[in-house]
XYZ file of C-alpha atoms in Angstrom:
760
model
C 97.869 -86.540 -87.026
C 96.480 -90.048 -86.518
C 96.890 -89.640 -82.750
C 95.179 -86.289 -82.896
C 92.369 -87.723 -84.917
C 92.021 -90.562 -82.420
C 91.799 -87.966 -79.630
C 89.208 -86.004 -81.536
C 87.116 -89.084 -82.031
C 87.400 -90.120 -78.415
C 86.537 -86.704 -76.932
C 84.536 -85.153 -79.751
C 81.346 -84.592 -77.820
C 83.110 -83.065 -74.825
C 85.404 -81.040 -77.045
C 82.672 -79.572 -79.231
C 80.095 -78.870 -76.522
C 82.437 -77.260 -73.996
C 81.493 -73.758 -72.764
C 85.111 -72.605 -73.050
C 87.213 -72.273 -76.175
C 89.650 -75.222 -76.431
C 92.786 -75.285 -78.524
C 95.389 -77.993 -79.169
C 98.863 -76.590 -79.802
C 101.821 -78.320 -81.351
C 104.721 -76.134 -80.355
C 103.534 -72.562 -80.885
C 100.816 -73.297 -83.434
C 97.147 -74.173 -83.120
C 96.508 -77.597 -84.659
C 92.893 -77.944 -83.622
C 90.078 -76.032 -81.845
C 86.435 -76.473 -80.944
C 83.373 -74.605 -82.177
C 83.376 -72.288 -79.163
C 86.862 -71.086 -80.176
C 85.525 -70.007 -83.570
C 82.647 -68.153 -81.894
C 84.825 -66.471 -79.298
C 87.431 -65.277 -81.796
C 84.757 -64.531 -84.443
C 86.651 -66.402 -87.170
C 86.753 -69.797 -88.919
C 88.378 -73.060 -88.018
C 90.613 -72.909 -91.072
C 91.979 -69.461 -90.158
C 92.765 -70.520 -86.624
C 94.598 -73.727 -87.554
C 98.255 -73.001 -88.194
C 98.164 -69.615 -86.473
C 99.842 -68.813 -83.154
C 98.393 -67.253 -79.972
C 100.432 -64.139 -80.732
C 98.510 -63.748 -84.012
C 95.337 -63.198 -81.975
C 96.876 -60.870 -79.440
C 97.661 -57.121 -79.397
C 101.298 -56.167 -79.650
C 101.499 -55.566 -75.902
C 99.750 -57.043 -72.915
C 98.253 -54.721 -70.233
C 101.422 -55.102 -68.159
C 103.466 -53.633 -71.030
C 105.223 -56.877 -72.083
C 105.348 -57.898 -75.773
C 102.635 -60.457 -76.432
C 104.869 -62.544 -78.726
C 107.601 -62.879 -76.102
C 105.238 -63.459 -73.222
C 103.221 -66.208 -74.954
C 106.333 -68.149 -75.844
C 107.465 -67.970 -72.189
C 104.103 -69.299 -71.026
C 104.223 -72.187 -73.550
C 107.793 -73.025 -72.561
C 106.890 -73.036 -68.839
C 103.845 -75.227 -69.486
C 106.018 -77.760 -71.279
C 108.986 -77.661 -68.924
C 107.660 -76.626 -65.517
C 104.004 -77.512 -65.329
C 100.442 -76.212 -65.919
C 100.097 -72.460 -66.367
C 97.051 -70.298 -65.514
C 96.967 -66.593 -66.318
C 94.894 -63.722 -67.695
C 95.453 -62.743 -71.305
C 94.224 -59.972 -73.565
C 93.214 -61.273 -77.024
C 92.542 -59.329 -80.197
C 90.201 -60.473 -82.938
C 90.774 -59.900 -86.651
C 88.404 -56.911 -86.538
C 90.561 -55.309 -83.856
C 88.170 -55.842 -80.923
C 89.764 -57.002 -77.712
C 88.656 -59.157 -74.823
C 90.157 -60.512 -71.624
C 90.300 -64.247 -70.905
C 91.451 -66.729 -68.299
C 93.898 -69.120 -70.020
C 95.125 -72.469 -68.739
C 97.897 -74.453 -70.484
C 98.363 -78.146 -69.748
C 100.873 -80.556 -71.304
C 99.242 -83.413 -73.205
C 101.268 -86.533 -74.172
C 99.902 -88.825 -76.898
C 102.270 -91.656 -77.539
C 105.551 -90.033 -78.385
C 103.880 -86.732 -79.213
C 103.931 -83.845 -76.691
C 101.152 -81.322 -77.243
C 99.528 -78.503 -75.261
C 95.858 -78.248 -74.367
C 94.767 -74.583 -74.038
C 91.437 -73.652 -72.443
C 90.329 -70.032 -72.972
C 87.423 -68.542 -70.938
C 86.006 -65.101 -71.802
C 86.089 -62.955 -68.638
C 85.106 -59.656 -70.262
C 81.924 -59.333 -68.179
C 83.727 -60.301 -65.014
C 86.459 -57.748 -65.640
C 83.828 -55.123 -66.397
C 82.058 -55.950 -63.143
C 85.360 -55.834 -61.273
C 86.119 -52.461 -62.839
C 82.723 -51.133 -61.814
C 83.211 -52.522 -58.327
C 86.653 -50.993 -58.083
C 85.332 -47.683 -59.374
C 82.427 -47.834 -56.920
C 84.764 -48.621 -54.050
C 87.079 -45.805 -55.105
C 84.177 -43.349 -55.187
C 82.974 -44.617 -51.809
C 86.405 -44.123 -50.282
C 86.788 -40.682 -51.885
C 83.389 -39.555 -50.608
C 83.963 -41.192 -47.249
C 87.344 -39.597 -46.673
C 86.044 -36.154 -47.680
C 82.881 -36.500 -45.595
C 82.497 -34.515 -42.380
C 80.360 -37.345 -41.018
C 82.015 -40.415 -39.524
C 81.580 -43.610 -41.582
C 82.410 -47.148 -40.481
C 82.006 -50.833 -41.383
C 81.779 -53.602 -38.780
C 82.529 -57.177 -39.894
C 83.276 -60.153 -37.646
C 82.721 -57.909 -34.582
C 85.575 -55.521 -35.437
C 85.933 -52.310 -37.390
C 87.117 -53.206 -40.889
C 86.844 -49.638 -42.168
C 86.588 -46.184 -40.584
C 87.068 -42.802 -42.222
C 89.045 -39.865 -40.899
C 85.945 -38.050 -39.602
C 85.098 -41.025 -37.368
C 88.665 -41.299 -36.125
C 88.635 -37.569 -35.349
C 85.684 -38.046 -32.983
C 87.624 -40.750 -31.115
C 90.799 -38.608 -31.370
C 92.980 -41.260 -33.004
C 93.929 -42.441 -36.515
C 91.840 -44.792 -38.699
C 94.583 -47.426 -38.506
C 94.354 -47.406 -34.708
C 90.619 -48.155 -34.897
C 90.611 -50.837 -37.608
C 90.576 -54.318 -36.127
C 89.316 -53.184 -32.705
C 86.093 -54.170 -30.939
C 83.544 -51.321 -31.445
C 82.094 -51.732 -27.946
C 85.405 -50.763 -26.329
C 85.047 -47.211 -27.667
C 81.612 -46.544 -26.140
C 80.928 -45.051 -22.731
C 79.994 -47.691 -20.098
C 76.501 -46.164 -19.913
C 75.942 -46.973 -23.613
C 77.727 -50.326 -24.045
C 74.835 -52.677 -23.254
C 72.477 -50.809 -25.559
C 74.980 -50.599 -28.451
C 75.921 -54.288 -28.043
C 72.249 -55.212 -28.385
C 71.924 -53.029 -31.500
C 74.913 -54.719 -33.177
C 73.765 -58.271 -32.302
C 70.217 -57.590 -33.496
C 71.497 -56.391 -36.883
C 73.980 -59.231 -37.353
C 71.223 -61.753 -36.565
C 68.876 -60.058 -39.016
C 66.260 -58.979 -36.467
C 66.996 -55.329 -37.300
C 67.935 -53.873 -40.665
C 68.280 -50.116 -40.270
C 68.185 -48.094 -37.054
C 69.171 -44.730 -35.710
C 69.949 -43.948 -32.095
C 72.065 -41.764 -29.838
C 74.865 -42.917 -27.560
C 77.959 -41.717 -25.728
C 81.499 -42.399 -26.978
C 84.751 -42.222 -25.024
C 87.580 -40.457 -26.846
C 91.183 -41.462 -26.255
C 91.570 -38.499 -23.881
C 88.611 -39.888 -21.828
C 86.359 -37.036 -22.967
C 82.723 -38.055 -23.421
C 81.146 -37.180 -26.774
C 77.447 -37.488 -27.641
C 76.874 -39.045 -31.072
C 73.958 -39.841 -33.385
C 74.388 -43.207 -35.124
C 72.655 -44.344 -38.322
C 73.431 -47.968 -39.272
C 72.245 -50.649 -41.725
C 72.772 -54.392 -42.040
C 74.520 -55.473 -45.272
C 76.089 -58.631 -46.713
C 79.826 -58.241 -47.269
C 82.019 -61.100 -48.529
C 79.079 -63.455 -48.022
C 78.842 -62.480 -44.357
C 76.481 -60.154 -42.447
C 78.099 -56.813 -41.713
C 77.078 -53.324 -40.561
C 77.725 -50.059 -42.372
C 76.921 -46.872 -40.561
C 77.510 -43.182 -40.091
C 78.205 -41.346 -36.871
C 77.663 -37.649 -36.201
C 79.129 -35.771 -33.243
C 76.154 -33.943 -31.684
C 77.891 -32.921 -28.468
C 77.616 -29.193 -29.215
C 73.977 -29.520 -30.260
C 73.231 -31.389 -27.032
C 74.940 -28.675 -25.024
C 72.977 -26.016 -26.946
C 69.686 -27.786 -26.210
C 70.631 -28.154 -22.546
C 71.440 -24.431 -22.374
C 68.152 -23.676 -24.093
C 66.269 -25.728 -21.515
C 68.142 -23.966 -18.693
C 67.275 -20.554 -20.160
C 63.605 -21.490 -20.476
C 63.546 -22.650 -16.847
C 65.313 -19.455 -15.729
C 62.845 -17.194 -17.530
C 59.932 -19.224 -16.140
C 61.361 -18.771 -12.652
C 61.981 -15.050 -13.174
C 58.415 -14.608 -14.438
C 56.981 -16.514 -11.483
C 59.029 -14.542 -8.947
C 57.998 -11.291 -10.686
C 54.322 -12.220 -10.501
C 54.609 -13.206 -6.842
C 56.295 -9.918 -5.981
C 53.713 -7.991 -7.984
C 50.743 -9.764 -6.378
C 52.112 -9.968 -2.819
C 49.765 -8.527 -0.222
C 50.765 -5.749 2.100
C 53.247 -7.124 4.620
C 54.089 -10.237 2.582
C 56.651 -8.655 0.260
C 59.675 -9.322 2.498
C 58.929 -13.042 2.650
C 58.272 -13.241 -1.108
C 61.572 -11.456 -1.783
C 63.424 -13.947 0.452
C 61.705 -16.986 -1.081
C 62.333 -15.734 -4.605
C 66.010 -15.085 -3.890
C 66.439 -18.601 -2.515
C 64.948 -20.119 -5.687
C 67.107 -17.906 -7.908
C 70.255 -18.899 -5.974
C 69.480 -22.569 -6.511
C 68.748 -22.076 -10.222
C 71.928 -20.057 -10.887
C 74.032 -22.199 -8.516
C 75.002 -19.276 -6.281
C 76.315 -19.932 -2.762
C 75.245 -16.664 -1.100
C 73.443 -13.383 -1.805
C 73.922 -10.218 0.241
C 71.654 -7.165 -0.005
C 72.728 -3.832 1.477
C 70.467 -0.790 1.752
C 71.322 2.839 2.522
C 71.240 3.680 6.236
C 72.131 7.310 5.684
C 73.848 9.325 2.978
C 77.202 7.598 3.429
C 76.536 4.189 4.998
C 75.015 0.922 3.754
C 73.382 -1.378 6.324
C 72.888 -5.146 5.899
C 69.327 -5.801 4.729
C 69.337 -9.548 4.138
C 71.756 -12.433 3.790
C 70.991 -15.736 2.043
C 73.757 -18.340 2.397
C 73.567 -21.922 1.085
C 76.991 -22.994 2.385
C 77.905 -23.567 6.038
C 80.358 -20.993 7.382
C 80.731 -17.540 8.986
C 77.849 -15.135 8.356
C 77.779 -11.353 8.215
C 76.429 -10.010 11.556
C 73.063 -8.296 11.750
C 73.222 -4.469 11.661
C 76.614 -4.656 9.932
C 77.767 -1.752 7.773
C 79.287 -2.422 4.356
C 82.114 0.063 4.976
C 83.291 -1.992 7.977
C 83.891 -5.040 5.779
C 84.037 -4.003 2.129
C 84.982 -0.295 1.952
C 86.697 -0.481 -1.440
C 83.784 -2.359 -3.077
C 81.245 0.004 -1.502
C 83.111 3.015 -2.850
C 83.314 1.504 -6.349
C 79.584 0.777 -6.425
C 78.690 4.368 -5.605
C 79.788 5.289 -9.137
C 79.713 1.983 -11.048
C 76.498 0.086 -11.822
C 78.265 -3.266 -11.469
C 81.468 -4.755 -10.077
C 82.673 -8.157 -11.318
C 85.373 -10.073 -9.418
C 85.940 -13.560 -10.848
C 88.868 -14.121 -8.499
C 89.077 -12.403 -5.112
C 92.681 -13.561 -4.966
C 93.737 -11.954 -8.259
C 91.203 -9.218 -9.112
C 91.240 -7.042 -5.984
C 93.759 -4.154 -6.066
C 96.424 -3.803 -3.329
C 94.500 -1.000 -1.587
C 91.497 -3.308 -0.969
C 93.177 -5.001 2.017
C 90.135 -4.993 4.311
C 87.864 -6.214 1.512
C 90.265 -9.082 0.777
C 90.468 -10.048 4.458
C 86.664 -9.985 4.812
C 86.088 -12.058 1.685
C 88.644 -14.599 2.904
C 87.023 -14.734 6.344
C 83.567 -15.393 4.894
C 85.053 -17.880 2.395
C 84.045 -15.897 -0.706
C 86.132 -16.702 -3.795
C 84.185 -14.876 -6.538
C 81.582 -12.106 -6.449
C 79.433 -10.082 -8.849
C 77.710 -6.906 -7.575
C 74.987 -4.627 -8.947
C 73.419 -1.371 -7.844
C 69.735 -1.471 -6.913
C 68.232 1.665 -8.462
C 64.961 3.414 -7.750
C 62.500 5.165 -10.025
C 64.603 8.334 -10.072
C 67.796 6.338 -10.759
C 68.788 6.834 -7.135
C 70.832 4.060 -5.539
C 68.529 2.120 -3.235
C 71.027 -0.560 -2.316
C 73.583 -3.119 -3.470
C 73.008 -6.767 -4.318
C 75.994 -9.115 -4.225
C 76.089 -12.679 -5.627
C 78.863 -14.773 -4.000
C 80.654 -18.034 -4.801
C 82.120 -19.891 -1.801
C 82.845 -23.403 -3.095
C 85.116 -22.302 -5.925
C 86.146 -19.414 -8.156
C 83.786 -18.677 -11.031
C 84.533 -16.978 -14.331
C 81.359 -14.964 -14.850
C 80.123 -15.332 -18.462
C 78.233 -12.680 -20.436
C 75.092 -14.828 -20.217
C 75.418 -15.082 -16.427
C 76.049 -11.324 -16.150
C 72.844 -10.627 -18.111
C 70.827 -13.010 -15.919
C 72.126 -11.486 -12.679
C 71.420 -8.031 -14.090
C 67.800 -9.062 -14.772
C 67.534 -10.257 -11.165
C 68.945 -6.955 -9.900
C 66.404 -4.978 -11.987
C 63.604 -7.130 -10.613
C 64.701 -6.595 -7.015
C 65.259 -2.877 -7.608
C 61.561 -2.480 -8.352
C 60.633 -4.791 -5.482
C 62.676 -2.552 -3.172
C 60.824 0.504 -4.510
C 57.516 -1.094 -3.642
C 58.852 -2.196 -0.243
C 59.826 1.382 0.620
C 56.421 2.645 -0.525
C 54.687 0.006 1.605
C 56.743 0.977 4.635
C 55.732 4.603 4.210
C 52.087 3.647 3.736
C 52.125 1.431 6.828
C 53.774 4.209 8.792
C 51.129 6.681 7.617
C 48.292 4.314 8.500
C 49.820 3.816 11.930
C 49.699 7.548 12.538
C 46.069 7.645 11.436
C 45.169 4.888 13.902
C 46.853 6.796 16.729
C 44.999 10.002 15.826
C 41.707 8.152 15.650
C 42.187 6.508 19.040
C 42.756 9.929 20.591
C 39.724 11.553 18.902
C 41.865 13.761 16.774
C 39.651 13.327 13.707
C 38.225 16.539 12.383
C 34.484 16.893 12.991
C 32.161 19.534 11.568
C 28.549 20.649 11.251
C 27.378 22.722 8.269
C 24.080 24.524 7.738
C 23.318 26.650 4.711
C 26.891 25.897 3.510
C 28.340 27.622 6.593
C 30.302 25.967 9.372
C 28.350 26.010 12.610
C 30.717 23.698 14.484
C 34.409 22.810 13.965
C 36.563 20.862 16.422
C 40.175 21.757 17.065
C 41.442 18.778 15.052
C 39.695 20.000 11.895
C 40.721 23.601 12.517
C 44.329 22.562 12.839
C 44.066 20.692 9.510
C 43.328 23.969 7.748
C 45.611 26.092 9.916
C 42.834 28.087 11.543
C 41.411 28.263 14.994
C 37.984 26.840 15.590
C 36.625 30.337 16.109
C 37.989 31.529 12.742
C 36.192 28.740 10.889
C 32.757 29.221 12.467
C 30.552 30.989 9.892
C 33.025 30.321 7.056
C 31.568 29.066 3.766
C 32.742 25.536 3.015
C 33.615 26.569 -0.545
C 36.292 28.924 0.775
C 38.290 25.875 1.888
C 38.170 24.119 -1.490
C 40.596 24.525 -4.367
C 38.980 26.562 -7.207
C 39.154 23.541 -9.515
C 37.136 21.498 -7.004
C 34.158 23.868 -6.607
C 32.222 22.644 -9.655
C 32.740 19.002 -8.663
C 31.567 19.786 -5.139
C 28.418 21.420 -6.551
C 27.613 18.218 -8.462
C 28.279 16.116 -5.379
C 26.041 18.259 -3.179
C 23.284 18.280 -5.838
C 23.386 14.487 -6.019
C 23.349 14.323 -2.218
C 20.232 16.521 -2.055
C 18.414 14.116 -4.376
C 19.360 11.024 -2.305
C 18.550 12.031 1.234
C 19.027 8.665 2.892
C 22.426 7.876 1.344
C 25.538 8.898 3.354
C 27.993 11.044 1.431
C 31.646 10.116 1.068
C 34.024 11.984 -1.174
C 37.526 13.348 -1.474
C 38.534 16.813 -2.469
C 41.526 19.092 -2.702
C 41.466 21.687 0.057
C 43.416 24.901 0.668
C 44.886 25.782 4.040
C 45.037 29.254 5.505
C 48.608 29.674 4.245
C 47.615 28.623 0.706
C 49.068 25.120 0.963
C 47.040 22.443 -0.836
C 45.948 19.325 1.077
C 44.041 16.139 0.220
C 40.944 15.551 2.332
C 38.490 12.696 2.777
C 34.959 13.540 3.914
C 32.282 11.311 5.476
C 28.961 13.049 6.041
C 25.246 12.556 6.428
C 22.231 14.839 6.654
C 20.291 15.462 9.785
C 18.008 18.071 11.322
C 19.369 20.497 13.888
C 17.211 23.159 15.409
C 14.577 22.467 12.778
C 16.990 23.183 10.005
C 18.698 20.770 7.584
C 22.291 20.176 8.559
C 25.253 18.120 7.435
C 27.368 16.465 10.075
C 30.586 14.762 9.158
C 34.238 14.085 9.673
C 37.294 15.123 7.725
C 40.597 13.310 7.420
C 43.771 14.856 6.127
C 44.883 12.136 3.681
C 47.719 14.076 2.093
C 50.408 11.707 3.371
C 48.313 8.651 2.598
C 47.680 9.912 -0.925
C 51.377 10.469 -1.375
C 52.138 6.991 -0.018
C 49.423 5.442 -2.212
C 50.846 7.224 -5.230
C 54.291 5.943 -4.362
C 52.884 2.442 -3.979
C 51.031 2.800 -7.264
C 54.240 3.976 -8.888
C 56.042 0.997 -7.386
C 53.399 -1.342 -8.813
C 53.680 0.406 -12.164
C 57.448 0.171 -12.045
C 57.301 -3.510 -11.152
C 55.009 -4.114 -14.125
C 57.297 -1.988 -16.255
C 60.217 -4.119 -15.111
C 58.550 -7.085 -16.778
C 58.193 -5.065 -19.978
C 61.770 -3.811 -19.666
C 63.002 -7.345 -19.085
C 61.260 -8.535 -22.249
C 62.542 -5.587 -24.287
C 66.028 -6.184 -22.878
C 65.881 -9.818 -23.940
C 64.653 -8.771 -27.388
C 67.616 -6.394 -27.656
C 69.925 -9.219 -26.613
C 68.589 -11.219 -29.585
C 69.363 -8.285 -31.886
C 72.828 -7.813 -30.382
C 73.532 -11.499 -31.025
C 72.396 -11.101 -34.648
C 73.337 -7.604 -35.907
C 71.955 -8.367 -39.383
C 68.392 -8.345 -38.030
C 68.752 -5.438 -35.580
C 65.536 -3.401 -35.585
C 63.614 -6.187 -37.328
C 61.128 -6.750 -34.489
C 60.511 -3.009 -34.050
C 59.787 -2.546 -37.776
C 57.558 -5.613 -37.845
C 55.600 -4.056 -34.967
C 55.238 -0.777 -36.903
C 53.787 -2.570 -39.935
C 51.587 -4.943 -37.899
C 50.002 -2.033 -35.997
C 49.422 -0.133 -39.261
C 47.703 -3.145 -40.893
C 45.529 -3.834 -37.837
C 44.531 -0.165 -37.544
C 43.570 -0.017 -41.232
C 41.475 -3.192 -40.773
C 39.639 -1.656 -37.812
C 40.835 -4.221 -35.299
C 39.827 -3.637 -31.662
C 42.369 -1.313 -29.956
C 42.883 -3.798 -27.114
C 43.848 -6.485 -29.628
C 46.141 -4.028 -31.415
C 47.916 -3.358 -28.123
C 48.522 -7.081 -27.611
C 49.598 -7.466 -31.248
C 52.076 -4.614 -30.821
C 53.650 -6.248 -27.765
C 53.801 -9.647 -29.477
C 55.410 -8.154 -32.594
C 58.088 -6.352 -30.578
C 59.192 -9.629 -28.973
C 58.071 -12.216 -31.563
C 61.642 -13.506 -32.008
C 62.475 -13.488 -28.283
C 63.027 -17.247 -28.425
C 66.158 -16.695 -30.543
C 68.105 -15.932 -27.377
C 68.319 -19.730 -27.083
C 69.597 -20.271 -30.646
C 73.394 -20.415 -31.153
C 74.694 -17.083 -32.515
C 76.589 -18.755 -35.342
C 73.322 -20.104 -36.766
C 71.580 -16.691 -36.647
C 74.295 -15.038 -38.741
C 75.352 -18.029 -40.842
C 75.577 -17.191 -44.576
C 74.198 -19.685 -47.064
C 71.703 -22.494 -46.702
C 71.217 -24.116 -43.283
C 71.450 -27.880 -42.774
C 68.263 -29.710 -41.746
C 69.478 -30.099 -38.154
C 70.418 -26.416 -37.996
C 67.037 -25.381 -39.460
C 65.207 -27.472 -36.882
C 67.258 -25.807 -34.127
C 66.317 -22.340 -35.508
C 62.619 -23.323 -35.562
C 62.696 -24.042 -31.829
C 62.720 -20.279 -31.216
C 58.897 -20.246 -31.513
C 58.491 -22.794 -28.685
C 61.159 -21.025 -26.618
C 59.468 -17.636 -27.036
C 56.116 -19.123 -26.071
C 57.575 -20.753 -22.948
C 59.196 -17.474 -21.867
C 56.063 -15.332 -22.274
C 53.105 -17.655 -21.511
C 53.239 -17.373 -17.699
C 53.275 -13.572 -17.663
C 49.842 -12.680 -16.245
C 50.091 -9.182 -17.690
C 50.186 -10.558 -21.231
C 47.253 -13.003 -21.520
C 47.267 -13.484 -25.308
C 50.741 -12.365 -26.378
C 52.225 -15.839 -25.873
C 49.679 -17.422 -28.246
C 50.282 -14.754 -30.917
C 54.037 -15.461 -30.753
C 53.351 -19.213 -30.748
C 51.277 -18.995 -33.975
C 53.140 -16.393 -36.046
C 54.865 -19.071 -38.183
C 51.610 -20.987 -38.854
C 50.171 -20.788 -42.406
C 46.593 -21.007 -43.740
C 47.233 -24.300 -45.560
C 48.754 -25.979 -42.487
C 52.327 -25.912 -43.839
C 53.622 -23.735 -40.985
C 55.023 -24.710 -37.614
C 55.107 -25.728 -34.822
C 51.502 -27.131 -34.764
C 50.504 -26.962 -38.474
C 47.361 -24.951 -37.688
C 45.002 -24.107 -40.557
C 42.553 -21.357 -41.446
C 40.419 -20.056 -38.597
C 42.423 -22.036 -36.043
C 45.062 -19.290 -36.382
C 44.439 -16.048 -34.448
C 43.886 -12.914 -36.533
C 46.744 -11.161 -34.699
C 49.101 -14.036 -35.644
C 47.988 -13.804 -39.299
C 48.778 -10.073 -39.303
C 52.135 -10.669 -37.607
C 53.035 -13.353 -40.189
C 52.463 -10.919 -43.085
C 54.361 -8.070 -41.394
C 57.243 -10.440 -40.575
C 57.476 -11.600 -44.216
C 57.410 -8.090 -45.724
C 60.027 -6.668 -43.345
C 62.309 -9.706 -43.700
C 62.223 -9.701 -47.535
C 62.823 -5.962 -47.720
C 65.824 -6.091 -45.381
C 69.356 -7.365 -45.809
C 70.284 -10.807 -44.492
C 73.743 -12.461 -44.269
C 72.700 -15.056 -46.861
C 71.123 -12.607 -49.357
C 70.746 -8.881 -50.131
C 67.536 -6.948 -49.459
C 64.854 -7.697 -52.079
C 62.780 -4.581 -51.635
C 59.149 -3.793 -50.800
C 57.828 -4.489 -54.319
C 59.212 -8.017 -54.357
C 57.759 -8.620 -50.890
C 54.312 -7.394 -51.994
C 54.491 -9.622 -55.094
C 55.185 -12.542 -52.762
C 52.037 -11.648 -50.777
C 49.970 -11.593 -53.994
C 51.253 -15.034 -55.017
C 50.489 -16.641 -51.646
C 47.356 -14.714 -50.636
C 44.663 -17.182 -49.621
C 47.088 -20.104 -49.587
C 49.723 -19.212 -47.006
C 48.514 -15.796 -45.824
C 45.101 -14.343 -44.951
C 43.728 -12.602 -48.091
C 42.182 -9.694 -46.151
C 45.454 -9.057 -44.314
C 47.416 -9.251 -47.603
C 44.968 -6.873 -49.291
C 45.251 -4.349 -46.451
C 49.053 -4.556 -46.338
C 49.371 -3.948 -50.087
C 46.857 -1.080 -49.846
C 48.686 0.906 -47.162
C 51.940 0.670 -49.133
C 50.348 1.538 -52.513
C 48.448 4.492 -51.008
C 51.554 5.708 -49.141
C 49.820 5.282 -45.803
C 52.827 3.511 -44.342
C 56.594 3.408 -44.482
C 59.173 1.915 -42.122
C 60.690 4.323 -39.586
C 64.180 3.145 -38.752
C 65.189 3.814 -35.167
C 61.636 4.792 -34.095
C 59.701 2.901 -31.411
C 56.018 1.978 -31.265
C 56.113 1.691 -27.448
């Protein structure tokens, strides 16, 4: 003990002030300890001296070994082999446990061999390590279950990637770890991504988000959105990020843009055809077809028109590819007899592969298609007002075969409807031009009917006028002019003559319905003026038989009406396409229109505005034709990205409708129907009076119909719940006057939805 006491004296200050607990062991027993040892073990110096390490240990260590056996092994190794360092679980007298780092070193004092034990409490460190391990375990669990790719870049290589990331690249995580990230990006994106990584590692950037292109192992290009942040990992700058495959969303947006451009083009071509002057229609039809071919990537378009009851003659041929062309004045039966026969009874004929889709009996058709280089074709009937076949339009692919999609079929069908009505107008124009030509010939040969009337009796009639009525000139002399007018026209003629007698110096021009000698009715145009003959008032004038012109004008008017109607039909067709793509909302737009019209009528809105509101309501969701079908019918809550994609239907609908000259305000009503009084709506966050009244009415009607109808993500809530919602948000989201009127017409039974009915 003298040596020990000498040691204590020599190192007392160091021994007693040490941060760690220090023990001196003689064999297996403690023979001395410092103050820190008493504090750490929460006991006294006297209790520690003479005890063994096993006395202050649980029966078993965390690895399952007996503490008593393990401590003796450690002491023996320290004495015989060399210094020992290890972790040890201690147990105080009160039963509490703590972990410690223990080091055992042999200490020789004279002839005495002792052990110096240093014990450091690592409870906090172990707790921190446990938390870190638990955090890392949770991170890995979340990461591996995530549908979003997650990665860590350290020292310019991937040090961690989850399965979702590896799936985008089409490999395993192990194949990615340790590789240079830049190697997996498309050459177009490498410079940009390299700059992003270097800027973060250097600290110039912390968090960024951007889009890039990645190359999968099969060389497929995938579009990705990357969100990354600079972190410090193992005392070094690193990057942790997430990666989302947005290839499908990009394709959907590209398709949406293509559809918007197509509908803009179709609207422009429609307006040009509608507004084309007499004689310009053929050129407008050709120009429009060329633009449509380029938009839809079609190599050739052939239009055939009936020559007689059984033959179709080539009308026009638009070819974008060099090669043989169909001769002028060619008949369809001489080249495509089987196709011609099919299209006499079928509205369309789709051949994605001339090689495989034509039947054996279509030998001449096959030979002709091969000669002209056609590999795929889609045909439609051109139908007139009376559903009569006015021709055939054929869209051809020459460069390659083409599998016609449903979307392409619908677009080509819209084009065929448009050109059907254009053909109707063309035929009417041809008849009108032909009629006018005849009139010019008659005029140049003085075949216009001329007359003189006194006291309402014919005193002179030329042979041209007599022939108009089927009489001889002699039979008409002395005849009362009223005898040649239809009974329904007599009162109108009296008013016209009375007005003429009051305005002596104004020439008279009018039309009336006449009756020929055989009872046949004819349309006549009269130009006359008063004069004095033989000292008596007289009327001298000319008469034109305008029956044919009237008929031609009516046909032209009908053609114009039909062309306008084609625009309406096209819009309604597109609205129906939206409903077909989302069966859960079928009839929604029609019912919204019913309610919107009822509210506006009750409010006393101008009838012209009601008409525009009705049209807007019928097609207010037309933009959903550009939204992926799976989003329209998806049950449950939509993700933020999906919701944003849905919201684009307002912009899409506006783009489709805004250029239609026939609908000046409908586009704006559609554009604003998701705006709210407080500015919380979209797309432009309009407030209060900045929102059109028609859009405010449409917003309320849309809400009530939607809440009272079934949706894939919830059952119908009923009218009462919808009206309660209006009460809650009246004045905040919705116009109070519109809300009040809507509630009124339901409470007073002035309105109910009519399923299957149409407001058109």
